[in-house]
Amino acid sequence: MDTTRVAYNNGSPPTGWTGWVVFAGVIMIMLGFFQAIQGLVAIFDDGFYHVTESGLVIDVDYTVWGWVHLLLGITIFAAGIGVLGGNMLARIVGVGLAGLSALVNLTFIEAYPVWSVIIITVDVLVIYALTVHGRELRDT
């Protein structure tokens, strides 16, 4: 038996794809921070966005949108920390939250189009990294 080989959680050494999972965790932390900032802007400065509430896909006050973005940002941030710790539940929650974030930003796209498209793109990258390479980094 080869005793020089390091035993990792799944019995084999990590591959280069481990970086994708770390990338997803770090991006989730940043994404959560960005979502929270977007939420705070919507709560405190209604005039910042391009259209009035009636021009959005879902006709809701910007304060409501702000709270949705703020709460989503906080939960994505927490899930990102869990992903970096290798937590399986955090990966599952992270995929769901990234999908929810993409949908929220799709409905918010009229208010801030370029930013919403950027966030949706990042959400897709996070979903890819967590679903395809998520098992590379897991707890025991």
Short mmCIF file of N, CA, C and O in Angstrom, two decimals:
data_model
loop_
_atom_site.label_atom_id
_atom_site.label_comp_id
_atom_site.label_asym_id
_atom_site.label_seq_id
_atom_site.Cartn_x
_atom_site.Cartn_y
_atom_site.Cartn_z
N MET A 1 0.84 -1.17 0.00
CA MET A 1 0.00 0.00 0.00
C MET A 1 0.88 1.24 0.00
O MET A 1 1.84 1.34 0.74
N ASP A 2 0.56 2.17 -0.86
CA ASP A 2 1.32 3.40 -0.98
C ASP A 2 0.93 4.37 0.14
O ASP A 2 -0.16 4.90 0.17
N THR A 3 1.84 4.58 1.10
CA THR A 3 1.53 5.45 2.23
C THR A 3 1.88 6.90 1.95
O THR A 3 1.58 7.77 2.76
N THR A 4 2.53 7.19 0.82
CA THR A 4 2.88 8.59 0.51
C THR A 4 1.72 9.35 -0.09
O THR A 4 1.74 10.57 -0.13
N ARG A 5 0.73 8.64 -0.55
CA ARG A 5 -0.43 9.30 -1.16
C ARG A 5 -1.32 9.88 -0.06
O ARG A 5 -1.67 9.22 0.90
N VAL A 6 -1.70 11.12 -0.22
CA VAL A 6 -2.55 11.78 0.76
C VAL A 6 -3.99 11.38 0.49
O VAL A 6 -4.45 11.42 -0.64
N ALA A 7 -4.68 10.98 1.52
CA ALA A 7 -6.09 10.59 1.37
C ALA A 7 -6.97 11.82 1.52
O ALA A 7 -6.96 12.48 2.56
N TYR A 8 -7.71 12.15 0.50
CA TYR A 8 -8.64 13.27 0.55
C TYR A 8 -10.03 12.75 0.84
O TYR A 8 -10.25 11.55 0.93
N ASN A 9 -10.97 13.65 0.94
CA ASN A 9 -12.33 13.28 1.34
C ASN A 9 -12.95 12.22 0.46
O ASN A 9 -13.66 11.37 0.92
N ASN A 10 -12.70 12.28 -0.83
CA ASN A 10 -13.31 11.29 -1.71
C ASN A 10 -12.34 10.16 -2.06
O ASN A 10 -12.59 9.39 -2.95
N GLY A 11 -11.19 10.09 -1.36
CA GLY A 11 -10.27 9.01 -1.56
C GLY A 11 -9.22 9.26 -2.62
O GLY A 11 -8.31 8.47 -2.79
N SER A 12 -9.32 10.34 -3.36
CA SER A 12 -8.34 10.64 -4.38
C SER A 12 -7.90 12.10 -4.23
O SER A 12 -8.62 12.91 -3.65
N PRO A 13 -6.74 12.41 -4.75
CA PRO A 13 -6.27 13.79 -4.62
C PRO A 13 -7.16 14.74 -5.41
O PRO A 13 -7.80 14.33 -6.38
N PRO A 14 -7.22 16.00 -5.00
CA PRO A 14 -8.06 16.93 -5.74
C PRO A 14 -7.51 17.18 -7.13
O PRO A 14 -6.31 17.09 -7.37
N THR A 15 -8.41 17.47 -8.04
CA THR A 15 -8.00 17.77 -9.40
C THR A 15 -7.95 19.28 -9.59
O THR A 15 -8.24 20.04 -8.67
N GLY A 16 -7.63 19.70 -10.79
CA GLY A 16 -7.60 21.12 -11.11
C GLY A 16 -8.97 21.75 -11.04
O GLY A 16 -9.10 22.97 -10.94
N TRP A 17 -10.02 20.92 -11.07
CA TRP A 17 -11.39 21.45 -11.03
C TRP A 17 -11.77 21.96 -9.64
O TRP A 17 -12.78 22.64 -9.49
N THR A 18 -10.98 21.65 -8.63
CA THR A 18 -11.25 22.18 -7.29
C THR A 18 -11.29 23.69 -7.31
O THR A 18 -12.06 24.31 -6.58
N GLY A 19 -10.49 24.26 -8.17
CA GLY A 19 -10.48 25.72 -8.31
C GLY A 19 -11.82 26.28 -8.71
O GLY A 19 -12.19 27.39 -8.32
N TRP A 20 -12.60 25.54 -9.50
CA TRP A 20 -13.93 26.00 -9.90
C TRP A 20 -14.85 26.12 -8.69
O TRP A 20 -15.66 27.03 -8.61
N VAL A 21 -14.73 25.20 -7.76
CA VAL A 21 -15.60 25.24 -6.59
C VAL A 21 -15.19 26.39 -5.68
O VAL A 21 -16.03 27.10 -5.15
N VAL A 22 -13.89 26.58 -5.51
CA VAL A 22 -13.42 27.73 -4.73
C VAL A 22 -13.85 29.02 -5.43
O VAL A 22 -14.31 29.97 -4.78
N PHE A 23 -13.75 29.04 -6.75
CA PHE A 23 -14.22 30.19 -7.53
C PHE A 23 -15.71 30.44 -7.24
O PHE A 23 -16.11 31.58 -6.99
N ALA A 24 -16.50 29.39 -7.25
CA ALA A 24 -17.94 29.54 -7.00
C ALA A 24 -18.19 30.09 -5.61
O ALA A 24 -19.04 30.97 -5.43
N GLY A 25 -17.48 29.59 -4.61
CA GLY A 25 -17.65 30.09 -3.25
C GLY A 25 -17.29 31.55 -3.12
O GLY A 25 -18.03 32.34 -2.51
N VAL A 26 -16.17 31.95 -3.70
CA VAL A 26 -15.74 33.35 -3.63
C VAL A 26 -16.71 34.24 -4.41
O VAL A 26 -17.10 35.31 -3.94
N ILE A 27 -17.12 33.79 -5.58
CA ILE A 27 -18.07 34.57 -6.38
C ILE A 27 -19.41 34.68 -5.66
O ILE A 27 -20.07 35.72 -5.71
N MET A 28 -19.82 33.63 -4.96
CA MET A 28 -21.08 33.71 -4.21
C MET A 28 -20.98 34.75 -3.10
O MET A 28 -21.94 35.48 -2.84
N ILE A 29 -19.84 34.82 -2.44
CA ILE A 29 -19.65 35.83 -1.40
C ILE A 29 -19.73 37.22 -2.03
O ILE A 29 -20.42 38.11 -1.51
N MET A 30 -19.04 37.42 -3.15
CA MET A 30 -19.10 38.71 -3.83
C MET A 30 -20.50 39.00 -4.34
O MET A 30 -20.99 40.12 -4.23
N LEU A 31 -21.16 38.00 -4.91
CA LEU A 31 -22.51 38.14 -5.43
C LEU A 31 -23.48 38.53 -4.32
O LEU A 31 -24.34 39.39 -4.51
N GLY A 32 -23.33 37.89 -3.17
CA GLY A 32 -24.17 38.25 -2.04
C GLY A 32 -23.96 39.69 -1.62
O GLY A 32 -24.92 40.43 -1.33
N PHE A 33 -22.71 40.12 -1.61
CA PHE A 33 -22.39 41.51 -1.27
C PHE A 33 -23.01 42.47 -2.30
O PHE A 33 -23.62 43.47 -1.93
N PHE A 34 -22.87 42.14 -3.59
CA PHE A 34 -23.43 42.99 -4.64
C PHE A 34 -24.96 43.06 -4.57
O PHE A 34 -25.56 44.11 -4.75
N GLN A 35 -25.58 41.91 -4.32
CA GLN A 35 -27.04 41.88 -4.20
C GLN A 35 -27.49 42.74 -3.02
O GLN A 35 -28.49 43.46 -3.11
N ALA A 36 -26.77 42.66 -1.92
CA ALA A 36 -27.11 43.45 -0.74
C ALA A 36 -26.97 44.94 -1.04
O ALA A 36 -27.84 45.73 -0.65
N ILE A 37 -25.92 45.34 -1.73
CA ILE A 37 -25.73 46.74 -2.10
C ILE A 37 -26.87 47.20 -3.01
O ILE A 37 -27.45 48.27 -2.83
N GLN A 38 -27.21 46.36 -4.00
CA GLN A 38 -28.31 46.69 -4.90
C GLN A 38 -29.61 46.83 -4.11
O GLN A 38 -30.42 47.72 -4.40
N GLY A 39 -29.81 45.99 -3.13
CA GLY A 39 -30.99 46.08 -2.29
C GLY A 39 -31.02 47.36 -1.47
O GLY A 39 -32.06 48.02 -1.37
N LEU A 40 -29.88 47.73 -0.90
CA LEU A 40 -29.82 48.96 -0.12
C LEU A 40 -30.08 50.19 -0.99
O LEU A 40 -30.75 51.14 -0.56
N VAL A 41 -29.55 50.18 -2.21
CA VAL A 41 -29.81 51.30 -3.13
C VAL A 41 -31.31 51.38 -3.43
O VAL A 41 -31.89 52.47 -3.42
N ALA A 42 -31.94 50.25 -3.69
CA ALA A 42 -33.38 50.25 -3.99
C ALA A 42 -34.20 50.70 -2.78
O ALA A 42 -35.22 51.37 -2.94
N ILE A 43 -33.76 50.37 -1.58
CA ILE A 43 -34.50 50.77 -0.38
C ILE A 43 -34.38 52.27 -0.14
O ILE A 43 -35.37 52.94 0.15
N PHE A 44 -33.18 52.81 -0.30
CA PHE A 44 -32.93 54.19 0.12
C PHE A 44 -32.94 55.23 -1.00
O PHE A 44 -32.99 56.42 -0.72
N ASP A 45 -32.88 54.81 -2.28
CA ASP A 45 -32.83 55.78 -3.38
C ASP A 45 -33.67 55.30 -4.55
O ASP A 45 -33.15 54.74 -5.53
N ASP A 46 -34.98 55.53 -4.49
CA ASP A 46 -35.90 55.09 -5.55
C ASP A 46 -35.56 55.70 -6.91
O ASP A 46 -35.78 55.09 -7.94
N GLY A 47 -35.04 56.92 -6.94
CA GLY A 47 -34.78 57.61 -8.19
C GLY A 47 -33.54 57.14 -8.92
O GLY A 47 -33.24 57.62 -10.01
N PHE A 48 -32.80 56.20 -8.37
CA PHE A 48 -31.56 55.73 -8.98
C PHE A 48 -31.80 54.93 -10.26
O PHE A 48 -31.01 54.98 -11.18
N TYR A 49 -32.89 54.21 -10.34
CA TYR A 49 -33.13 53.28 -11.44
C TYR A 49 -33.77 53.96 -12.64
O TYR A 49 -34.38 55.01 -12.52
N HIS A 50 -33.66 53.32 -13.81
CA HIS A 50 -34.07 53.89 -15.09
C HIS A 50 -35.57 54.09 -15.25
O HIS A 50 -36.01 54.96 -15.97
N VAL A 51 -36.37 53.26 -14.63
CA VAL A 51 -37.82 53.30 -14.83
C VAL A 51 -38.53 53.40 -13.49
O VAL A 51 -37.95 53.10 -12.45
N THR A 52 -39.79 53.78 -13.54
CA THR A 52 -40.60 53.76 -12.32
C THR A 52 -41.04 52.33 -12.06
O THR A 52 -40.86 51.44 -12.90
N GLU A 53 -41.65 52.12 -10.92
CA GLU A 53 -42.09 50.76 -10.55
C GLU A 53 -43.05 50.18 -11.58
O GLU A 53 -43.06 48.98 -11.83
N SER A 54 -43.85 51.03 -12.21
CA SER A 54 -44.83 50.52 -13.19
C SER A 54 -44.16 50.02 -14.47
O SER A 54 -44.77 49.28 -15.23
N GLY A 55 -42.89 50.39 -14.69
CA GLY A 55 -42.17 49.92 -15.87
C GLY A 55 -41.47 48.59 -15.68
O GLY A 55 -40.89 48.04 -16.61
N LEU A 56 -41.51 48.04 -14.48
CA LEU A 56 -40.87 46.76 -14.20
C LEU A 56 -41.75 45.60 -14.63
O LEU A 56 -42.95 45.76 -14.82
N VAL A 57 -41.17 44.44 -14.77
CA VAL A 57 -41.94 43.25 -15.14
C VAL A 57 -43.01 42.97 -14.09
O VAL A 57 -44.15 42.66 -14.41
N ILE A 58 -42.63 43.07 -12.82
CA ILE A 58 -43.57 42.90 -11.72
C ILE A 58 -43.71 44.27 -11.07
O ILE A 58 -42.74 44.83 -10.57
N ASP A 59 -44.91 44.82 -11.10
CA ASP A 59 -45.16 46.17 -10.61
C ASP A 59 -45.20 46.19 -9.08
O ASP A 59 -46.24 46.05 -8.47
N VAL A 60 -44.01 46.32 -8.49
CA VAL A 60 -43.86 46.35 -7.04
C VAL A 60 -42.98 47.55 -6.69
O VAL A 60 -42.09 47.93 -7.46
N ASP A 61 -43.21 48.13 -5.53
CA ASP A 61 -42.44 49.26 -5.06
C ASP A 61 -40.95 48.90 -4.96
O ASP A 61 -40.60 47.76 -4.64
N TYR A 62 -40.07 49.85 -5.22
CA TYR A 62 -38.63 49.61 -5.14
C TYR A 62 -38.19 49.22 -3.74
O TYR A 62 -37.19 48.51 -3.58
N THR A 63 -38.90 49.63 -2.73
CA THR A 63 -38.55 49.23 -1.37
C THR A 63 -38.71 47.72 -1.21
O THR A 63 -37.86 47.06 -0.60
N VAL A 64 -39.76 47.17 -1.78
CA VAL A 64 -39.96 45.71 -1.74
C VAL A 64 -38.84 45.01 -2.51
O VAL A 64 -38.25 44.04 -2.03
N TRP A 65 -38.53 45.52 -3.70
CA TRP A 65 -37.42 44.95 -4.47
C TRP A 65 -36.12 45.03 -3.69
O TRP A 65 -35.31 44.11 -3.71
N GLY A 66 -35.93 46.14 -2.99
CA GLY A 66 -34.72 46.30 -2.20
C GLY A 66 -34.60 45.25 -1.11
O GLY A 66 -33.52 44.67 -0.92
N TRP A 67 -35.69 44.98 -0.41
CA TRP A 67 -35.64 43.96 0.63
C TRP A 67 -35.42 42.57 0.04
O TRP A 67 -34.73 41.74 0.64
N VAL A 68 -36.02 42.30 -1.12
CA VAL A 68 -35.79 41.00 -1.79
C VAL A 68 -34.31 40.85 -2.11
O VAL A 68 -33.70 39.81 -1.82
N HIS A 69 -33.71 41.87 -2.71
CA HIS A 69 -32.28 41.80 -3.06
C HIS A 69 -31.41 41.71 -1.82
O HIS A 69 -30.42 40.96 -1.80
N LEU A 70 -31.74 42.46 -0.78
CA LEU A 70 -30.94 42.44 0.44
C LEU A 70 -30.96 41.07 1.11
O LEU A 70 -29.91 40.52 1.45
N LEU A 71 -32.14 40.49 1.26
CA LEU A 71 -32.24 39.17 1.88
C LEU A 71 -31.60 38.09 1.02
O LEU A 71 -30.93 37.18 1.54
N LEU A 72 -31.78 38.19 -0.28
CA LEU A 72 -31.14 37.24 -1.19
C LEU A 72 -29.62 37.35 -1.09
O LEU A 72 -28.91 36.35 -1.05
N GLY A 73 -29.13 38.58 -1.01
CA GLY A 73 -27.68 38.79 -0.89
C GLY A 73 -27.10 38.20 0.38
O GLY A 73 -26.04 37.57 0.36
N ILE A 74 -27.81 38.38 1.49
CA ILE A 74 -27.32 37.84 2.77
C ILE A 74 -27.27 36.32 2.73
O ILE A 74 -26.30 35.70 3.16
N THR A 75 -28.30 35.68 2.17
CA THR A 75 -28.32 34.22 2.12
C THR A 75 -27.29 33.67 1.13
O THR A 75 -26.67 32.64 1.39
N ILE A 76 -27.09 34.35 0.01
CA ILE A 76 -26.05 33.90 -0.94
C ILE A 76 -24.67 34.04 -0.31
O ILE A 76 -23.82 33.17 -0.46
N PHE A 77 -24.44 35.12 0.42
CA PHE A 77 -23.18 35.32 1.11
C PHE A 77 -22.91 34.17 2.09
O PHE A 77 -21.82 33.59 2.10
N ALA A 78 -23.91 33.83 2.89
CA ALA A 78 -23.76 32.74 3.87
C ALA A 78 -23.53 31.40 3.17
O ALA A 78 -22.69 30.60 3.61
N ALA A 79 -24.24 31.15 2.09
CA ALA A 79 -24.05 29.89 1.35
C ALA A 79 -22.66 29.84 0.73
O ALA A 79 -22.05 28.77 0.67
N GLY A 80 -22.14 30.97 0.28
CA GLY A 80 -20.78 31.02 -0.28
C GLY A 80 -19.74 30.62 0.75
O GLY A 80 -18.78 29.91 0.44
N ILE A 81 -19.92 31.07 1.98
CA ILE A 81 -19.00 30.67 3.05
C ILE A 81 -19.09 29.17 3.28
O ILE A 81 -18.08 28.49 3.45
N GLY A 82 -20.31 28.64 3.26
CA GLY A 82 -20.49 27.20 3.41
C GLY A 82 -19.87 26.41 2.28
O GLY A 82 -19.29 25.35 2.50
N VAL A 83 -19.97 26.91 1.06
CA VAL A 83 -19.35 26.23 -0.09
C VAL A 83 -17.84 26.18 0.07
O VAL A 83 -17.21 25.16 -0.20
N LEU A 84 -17.25 27.27 0.52
CA LEU A 84 -15.80 27.27 0.74
C LEU A 84 -15.39 26.29 1.83
O LEU A 84 -14.28 25.75 1.80
N GLY A 85 -16.30 26.01 2.76
CA GLY A 85 -16.04 25.02 3.80
C GLY A 85 -16.29 23.59 3.34
O GLY A 85 -16.06 22.65 4.09
N GLY A 86 -16.78 23.41 2.12
CA GLY A 86 -17.02 22.08 1.58
C GLY A 86 -18.34 21.48 1.99
O GLY A 86 -18.55 20.28 1.85
N ASN A 87 -19.27 22.27 2.47
CA ASN A 87 -20.55 21.78 2.95
C ASN A 87 -21.48 21.43 1.78
O ASN A 87 -21.74 22.26 0.92
N MET A 88 -21.97 20.21 1.78
CA MET A 88 -22.85 19.72 0.71
C MET A 88 -24.17 20.49 0.68
O MET A 88 -24.66 20.85 -0.39
N LEU A 89 -24.76 20.75 1.85
CA LEU A 89 -26.02 21.49 1.90
C LEU A 89 -25.84 22.91 1.35
O LEU A 89 -26.71 23.42 0.65
N ALA A 90 -24.70 23.51 1.63
CA ALA A 90 -24.42 24.86 1.10
C ALA A 90 -24.34 24.84 -0.42
O ALA A 90 -24.78 25.79 -1.08
N ARG A 91 -23.80 23.77 -0.99
CA ARG A 91 -23.76 23.65 -2.46
C ARG A 91 -25.16 23.56 -3.03
O ARG A 91 -25.48 24.21 -4.03
N ILE A 92 -26.01 22.76 -2.42
CA ILE A 92 -27.39 22.61 -2.90
C ILE A 92 -28.14 23.93 -2.78
O ILE A 92 -28.79 24.38 -3.73
N VAL A 93 -28.02 24.56 -1.62
CA VAL A 93 -28.67 25.85 -1.41
C VAL A 93 -28.09 26.89 -2.36
O VAL A 93 -28.82 27.72 -2.91
N GLY A 94 -26.78 26.84 -2.59
CA GLY A 94 -26.12 27.78 -3.49
C GLY A 94 -26.65 27.70 -4.92
O GLY A 94 -26.87 28.72 -5.57
N VAL A 95 -26.88 26.49 -5.40
CA VAL A 95 -27.44 26.32 -6.74
C VAL A 95 -28.85 26.91 -6.79
O VAL A 95 -29.20 27.64 -7.73
N GLY A 96 -29.65 26.62 -5.79
CA GLY A 96 -31.00 27.16 -5.75
C GLY A 96 -31.02 28.68 -5.66
O GLY A 96 -31.79 29.35 -6.35
N LEU A 97 -30.15 29.23 -4.81
CA LEU A 97 -30.10 30.69 -4.66
C LEU A 97 -29.56 31.37 -5.91
O LEU A 97 -30.03 32.46 -6.26
N ALA A 98 -28.60 30.76 -6.57
CA ALA A 98 -28.09 31.35 -7.82
C ALA A 98 -29.18 31.35 -8.89
O ALA A 98 -29.33 32.32 -9.65
N GLY A 99 -29.97 30.29 -8.95
CA GLY A 99 -31.09 30.25 -9.88
C GLY A 99 -32.14 31.30 -9.54
O GLY A 99 -32.65 32.00 -10.42
N LEU A 100 -32.44 31.43 -8.24
CA LEU A 100 -33.38 32.45 -7.80
C LEU A 100 -32.86 33.85 -8.09
O LEU A 100 -33.60 34.73 -8.53
N SER A 101 -31.57 34.06 -7.87
CA SER A 101 -30.96 35.35 -8.16
C SER A 101 -31.08 35.69 -9.64
O SER A 101 -31.37 36.84 -10.00
N ALA A 102 -30.86 34.70 -10.50
CA ALA A 102 -30.99 34.94 -11.95
C ALA A 102 -32.43 35.33 -12.30
O ALA A 102 -32.65 36.25 -13.09
N LEU A 103 -33.41 34.66 -11.70
CA LEU A 103 -34.81 34.99 -11.97
C LEU A 103 -35.18 36.37 -11.45
O LEU A 103 -35.87 37.14 -12.13
N VAL A 104 -34.72 36.70 -10.25
CA VAL A 104 -35.00 38.02 -9.67
C VAL A 104 -34.40 39.10 -10.55
O VAL A 104 -35.04 40.11 -10.85
N ASN A 105 -33.16 38.89 -11.00
CA ASN A 105 -32.52 39.90 -11.84
C ASN A 105 -33.13 39.96 -13.23
O ASN A 105 -33.11 41.00 -13.87
N LEU A 106 -33.69 38.86 -13.70
CA LEU A 106 -34.39 38.88 -14.98
C LEU A 106 -35.65 39.74 -14.88
O LEU A 106 -35.95 40.51 -15.80
N THR A 107 -36.36 39.64 -13.77
CA THR A 107 -37.55 40.46 -13.60
C THR A 107 -37.20 41.92 -13.27
O THR A 107 -38.02 42.81 -13.45
N PHE A 108 -35.99 42.16 -12.82
CA PHE A 108 -35.53 43.51 -12.46
C PHE A 108 -34.74 44.16 -13.59
O PHE A 108 -34.24 45.27 -13.46
N ILE A 109 -34.63 43.48 -14.74
CA ILE A 109 -33.72 43.88 -15.81
C ILE A 109 -34.07 45.25 -16.40
O ILE A 109 -33.18 45.97 -16.84
N GLU A 110 -35.31 45.61 -16.41
CA GLU A 110 -35.70 46.90 -16.99
C GLU A 110 -35.17 48.08 -16.16
O GLU A 110 -34.88 49.14 -16.70
N ALA A 111 -35.03 47.88 -14.87
CA ALA A 111 -34.57 48.96 -13.99
C ALA A 111 -33.08 49.22 -14.14
O ALA A 111 -32.63 50.36 -14.06
N TYR A 112 -32.30 48.16 -14.33
CA TYR A 112 -30.84 48.30 -14.38
C TYR A 112 -30.29 47.21 -15.30
O TYR A 112 -29.73 46.21 -14.84
N PRO A 113 -30.43 47.38 -16.62
CA PRO A 113 -30.19 46.28 -17.57
C PRO A 113 -28.78 45.70 -17.58
O PRO A 113 -28.62 44.48 -17.52
N VAL A 114 -27.77 46.53 -17.65
CA VAL A 114 -26.40 46.02 -17.78
C VAL A 114 -26.02 45.24 -16.52
O VAL A 114 -25.48 44.13 -16.60
N TRP A 115 -26.29 45.81 -15.37
CA TRP A 115 -25.95 45.15 -14.12
C TRP A 115 -26.71 43.83 -13.97
O TRP A 115 -26.13 42.82 -13.55
N SER A 116 -27.97 43.80 -14.33
CA SER A 116 -28.75 42.57 -14.22
C SER A 116 -28.20 41.48 -15.12
O SER A 116 -28.13 40.31 -14.72
N VAL A 117 -27.78 41.82 -16.32
CA VAL A 117 -27.20 40.83 -17.24
C VAL A 117 -25.87 40.29 -16.68
O VAL A 117 -25.60 39.09 -16.75
N ILE A 118 -25.08 41.17 -16.09
CA ILE A 118 -23.81 40.72 -15.48
C ILE A 118 -24.09 39.74 -14.34
O ILE A 118 -23.46 38.69 -14.24
N ILE A 119 -25.05 40.08 -13.48
CA ILE A 119 -25.37 39.21 -12.35
C ILE A 119 -25.92 37.87 -12.83
O ILE A 119 -25.56 36.82 -12.29
N ILE A 120 -26.76 37.88 -13.85
CA ILE A 120 -27.30 36.63 -14.39
C ILE A 120 -26.17 35.76 -14.94
O ILE A 120 -26.14 34.54 -14.72
N THR A 121 -25.21 36.36 -15.62
CA THR A 121 -24.06 35.62 -16.15
C THR A 121 -23.25 35.00 -15.02
O THR A 121 -22.86 33.82 -15.10
N VAL A 122 -23.00 35.75 -13.97
CA VAL A 122 -22.27 35.22 -12.82
C VAL A 122 -23.05 34.10 -12.16
O VAL A 122 -22.47 33.08 -11.75
N ASP A 123 -24.37 34.24 -12.06
CA ASP A 123 -25.20 33.18 -11.50
C ASP A 123 -25.06 31.88 -12.29
O ASP A 123 -24.95 30.80 -11.71
N VAL A 124 -25.04 31.97 -13.60
CA VAL A 124 -24.88 30.78 -14.44
C VAL A 124 -23.52 30.13 -14.20
O VAL A 124 -23.41 28.90 -14.10
N LEU A 125 -22.47 30.92 -14.08
CA LEU A 125 -21.13 30.38 -13.79
C LEU A 125 -21.11 29.67 -12.43
O LEU A 125 -20.49 28.61 -12.29
N VAL A 126 -21.76 30.25 -11.44
CA VAL A 126 -21.81 29.63 -10.12
C VAL A 126 -22.56 28.30 -10.19
O VAL A 126 -22.10 27.29 -9.64
N ILE A 127 -23.69 28.27 -10.87
CA ILE A 127 -24.45 27.03 -11.01
C ILE A 127 -23.60 25.96 -11.70
O ILE A 127 -23.56 24.81 -11.27
N TYR A 128 -22.89 26.34 -12.75
CA TYR A 128 -22.02 25.39 -13.45
C TYR A 128 -20.95 24.83 -12.52
O TYR A 128 -20.75 23.62 -12.43
N ALA A 129 -20.26 25.73 -11.83
CA ALA A 129 -19.16 25.29 -10.97
C ALA A 129 -19.66 24.38 -9.84
O ALA A 129 -19.00 23.38 -9.53
N LEU A 130 -20.79 24.69 -9.27
CA LEU A 130 -21.29 23.89 -8.15
C LEU A 130 -21.88 22.56 -8.58
O LEU A 130 -21.76 21.57 -7.87
N THR A 131 -22.51 22.51 -9.74
CA THR A 131 -23.14 21.25 -10.15
C THR A 131 -22.16 20.30 -10.81
O THR A 131 -22.21 19.10 -10.57
N VAL A 132 -21.26 20.82 -11.62
CA VAL A 132 -20.36 19.94 -12.37
C VAL A 132 -19.16 19.53 -11.53
O VAL A 132 -18.72 18.38 -11.58
N HIS A 133 -18.62 20.45 -10.73
CA HIS A 133 -17.38 20.16 -10.01
C HIS A 133 -17.51 20.26 -8.50
O HIS A 133 -16.52 20.28 -7.79
N GLY A 134 -18.73 20.30 -7.99
CA GLY A 134 -18.96 20.50 -6.58
C GLY A 134 -18.40 19.41 -5.68
O GLY A 134 -17.95 19.69 -4.58
N ARG A 135 -18.36 18.18 -6.14
CA ARG A 135 -17.91 17.11 -5.26
C ARG A 135 -16.40 17.13 -5.04
O ARG A 135 -15.88 16.42 -4.20
N GLU A 136 -15.69 17.95 -5.79
CA GLU A 136 -14.25 18.08 -5.62
C GLU A 136 -13.89 18.64 -4.23
O GLU A 136 -12.81 18.40 -3.74
N LEU A 137 -14.79 19.39 -3.66
CA LEU A 137 -14.52 20.04 -2.39
C LEU A 137 -15.69 19.75 -1.48
O LEU A 137 -16.73 20.37 -1.56
N ARG A 138 -15.57 18.77 -0.62
CA ARG A 138 -16.68 18.42 0.24
C ARG A 138 -16.18 18.04 1.62
O ARG A 138 -15.04 17.60 1.80
N ASP A 139 -17.08 18.19 2.60
CA ASP A 139 -16.71 17.85 3.97
C ASP A 139 -16.88 16.36 4.20
O ASP A 139 -17.48 15.65 3.42
N THR A 140 -16.33 15.88 5.29
CA THR A 140 -16.42 14.46 5.60
C THR A 140 -17.55 14.18 6.54
O THR A 140 -18.02 15.03 7.24
#
